[in-house]
PDB file of C-alpha atoms in Angstrom:
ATOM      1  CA  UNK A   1       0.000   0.000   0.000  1.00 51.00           C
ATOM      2  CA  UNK A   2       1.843   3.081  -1.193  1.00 63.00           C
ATOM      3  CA  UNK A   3       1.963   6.154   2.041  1.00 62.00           C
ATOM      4  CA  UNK A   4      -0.751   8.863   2.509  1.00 74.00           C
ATOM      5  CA  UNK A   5       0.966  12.176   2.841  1.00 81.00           C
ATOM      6  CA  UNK A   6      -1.150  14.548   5.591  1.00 83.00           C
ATOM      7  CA  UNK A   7      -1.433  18.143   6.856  1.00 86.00           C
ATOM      8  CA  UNK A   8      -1.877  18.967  10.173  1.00 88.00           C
ATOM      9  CA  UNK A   9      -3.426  22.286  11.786  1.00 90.00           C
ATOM     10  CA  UNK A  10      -3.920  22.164  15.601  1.00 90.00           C
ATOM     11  CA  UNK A  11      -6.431  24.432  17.182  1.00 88.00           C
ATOM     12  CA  UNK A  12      -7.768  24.694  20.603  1.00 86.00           C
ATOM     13  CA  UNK A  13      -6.900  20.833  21.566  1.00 87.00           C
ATOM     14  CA  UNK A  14      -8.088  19.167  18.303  1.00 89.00           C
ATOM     15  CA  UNK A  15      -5.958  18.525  15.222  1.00 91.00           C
ATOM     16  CA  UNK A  16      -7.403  19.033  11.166  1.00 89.00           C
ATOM     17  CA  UNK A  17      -5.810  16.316   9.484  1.00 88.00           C
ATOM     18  CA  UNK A  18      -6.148  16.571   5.786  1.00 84.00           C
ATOM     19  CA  UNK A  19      -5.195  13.818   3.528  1.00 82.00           C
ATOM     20  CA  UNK A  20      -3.938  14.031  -0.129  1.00 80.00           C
ATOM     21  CA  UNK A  21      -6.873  13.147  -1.412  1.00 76.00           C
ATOM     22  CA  UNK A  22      -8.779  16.020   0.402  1.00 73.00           C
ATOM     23  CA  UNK A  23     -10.220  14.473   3.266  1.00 80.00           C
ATOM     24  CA  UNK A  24     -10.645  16.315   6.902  1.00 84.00           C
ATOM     25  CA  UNK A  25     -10.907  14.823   9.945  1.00 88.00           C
ATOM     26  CA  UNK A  26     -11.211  16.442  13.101  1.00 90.00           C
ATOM     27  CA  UNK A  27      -9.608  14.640  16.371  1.00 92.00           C
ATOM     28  CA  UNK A  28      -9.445  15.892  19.729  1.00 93.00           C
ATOM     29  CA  UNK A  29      -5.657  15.628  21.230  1.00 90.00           C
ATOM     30  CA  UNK A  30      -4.586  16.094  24.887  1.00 87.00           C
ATOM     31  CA  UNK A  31      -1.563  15.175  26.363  1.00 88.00           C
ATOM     32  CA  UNK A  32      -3.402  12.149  27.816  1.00 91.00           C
ATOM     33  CA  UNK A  33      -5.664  11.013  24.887  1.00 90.00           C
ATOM     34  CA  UNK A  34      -6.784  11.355  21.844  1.00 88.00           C
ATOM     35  CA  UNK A  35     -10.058  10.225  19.465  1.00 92.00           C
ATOM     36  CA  UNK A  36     -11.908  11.204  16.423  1.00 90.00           C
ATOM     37  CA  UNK A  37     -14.380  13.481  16.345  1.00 90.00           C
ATOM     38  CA  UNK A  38     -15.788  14.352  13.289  1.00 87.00           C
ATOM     39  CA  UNK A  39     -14.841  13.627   9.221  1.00 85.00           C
ATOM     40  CA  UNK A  40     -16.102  16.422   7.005  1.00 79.00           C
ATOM     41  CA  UNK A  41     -18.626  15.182   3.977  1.00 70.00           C
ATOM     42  CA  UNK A  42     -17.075  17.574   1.020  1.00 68.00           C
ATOM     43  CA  UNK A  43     -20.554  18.216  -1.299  1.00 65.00           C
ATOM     44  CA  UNK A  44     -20.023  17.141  -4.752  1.00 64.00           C
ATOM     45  CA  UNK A  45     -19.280  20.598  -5.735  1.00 61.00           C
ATOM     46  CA  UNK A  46     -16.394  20.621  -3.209  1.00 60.00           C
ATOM     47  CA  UNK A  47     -14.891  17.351  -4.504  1.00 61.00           C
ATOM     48  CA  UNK A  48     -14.133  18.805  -7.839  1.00 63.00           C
ATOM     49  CA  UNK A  49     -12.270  20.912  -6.214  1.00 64.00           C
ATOM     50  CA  UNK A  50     -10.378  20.040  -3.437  1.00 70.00           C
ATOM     51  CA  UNK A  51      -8.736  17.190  -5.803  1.00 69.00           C
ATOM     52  CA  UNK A  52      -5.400  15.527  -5.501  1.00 72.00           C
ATOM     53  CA  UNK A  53      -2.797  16.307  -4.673  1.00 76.00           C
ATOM     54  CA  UNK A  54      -4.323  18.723  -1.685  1.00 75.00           C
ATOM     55  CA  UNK A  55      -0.888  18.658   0.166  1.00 76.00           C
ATOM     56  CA  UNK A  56      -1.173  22.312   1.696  1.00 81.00           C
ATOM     57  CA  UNK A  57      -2.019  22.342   5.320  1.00 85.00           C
ATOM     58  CA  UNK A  58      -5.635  23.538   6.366  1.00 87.00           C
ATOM     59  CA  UNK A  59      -6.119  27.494   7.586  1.00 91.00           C
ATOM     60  CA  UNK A  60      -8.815  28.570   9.573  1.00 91.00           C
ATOM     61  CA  UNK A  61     -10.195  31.741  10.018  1.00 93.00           C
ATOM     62  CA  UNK A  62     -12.929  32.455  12.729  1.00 90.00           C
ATOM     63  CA  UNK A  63     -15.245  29.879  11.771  1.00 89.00           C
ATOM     64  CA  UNK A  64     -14.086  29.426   8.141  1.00 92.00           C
ATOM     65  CA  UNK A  65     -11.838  26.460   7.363  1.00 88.00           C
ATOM     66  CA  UNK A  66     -10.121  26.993   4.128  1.00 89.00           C
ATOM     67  CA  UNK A  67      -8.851  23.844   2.727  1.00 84.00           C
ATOM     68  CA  UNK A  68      -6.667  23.868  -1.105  1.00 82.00           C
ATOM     69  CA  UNK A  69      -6.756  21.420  -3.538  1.00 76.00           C
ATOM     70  CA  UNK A  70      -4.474  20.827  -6.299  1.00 76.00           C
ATOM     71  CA  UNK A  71      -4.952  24.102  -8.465  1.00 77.00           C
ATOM     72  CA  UNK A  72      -8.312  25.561  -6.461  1.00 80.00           C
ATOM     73  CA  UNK A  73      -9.390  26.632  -2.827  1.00 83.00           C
ATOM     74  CA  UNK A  74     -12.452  25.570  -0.792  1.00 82.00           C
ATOM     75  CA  UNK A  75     -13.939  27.326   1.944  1.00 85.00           C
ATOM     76  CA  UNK A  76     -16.382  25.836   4.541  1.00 84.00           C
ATOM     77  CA  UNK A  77     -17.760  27.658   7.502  1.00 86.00           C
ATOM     78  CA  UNK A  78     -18.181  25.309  10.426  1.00 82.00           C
ATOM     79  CA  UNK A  79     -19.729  25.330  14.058  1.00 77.00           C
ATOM     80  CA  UNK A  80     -16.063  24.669  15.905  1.00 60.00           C
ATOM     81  CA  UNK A  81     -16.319  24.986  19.698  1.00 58.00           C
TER      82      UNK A  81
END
């Protein structure tokens, strides 16, 4: 099985992990633990998009994740507490 590159972007005790191929996930991290949380469902729209290779790491602003594909960027605005 050939590697996954990731980006990371920690915030507030969770980490955006953003595959290659797009994908978010959000997991919380402490010192003592960590578990997923949430993965975000890119709408169809989005998926032409954020295409591979998406190897930039995540930014977020406020409550607007930006997220870059190969050539184009996606924004999302998302309830992050």
């Amino acid at each position: 099985m050939p590697a996954l590159s990731v980006a990371l972007l920690y915030v507030d005790e969770h980490i955006f992990v953003q595959s290659e191929h797009g994908e978010v996930s959000l997991i919380e991290a402490t010192p003592q633990h960590y578990w997923p949380v949430s993965l975000l469902n890119l709408p169809d729209g989005a998926r032409q998009v954020v295409r591979r290779p998406a190897w930039a790491a995540p930014a977020l602003a406020g409550k607007r994740l930006y997220i870059c594909g190969n050539r184009e960027l996606a924004c999302f605005e998302i309830a992050f507490e």
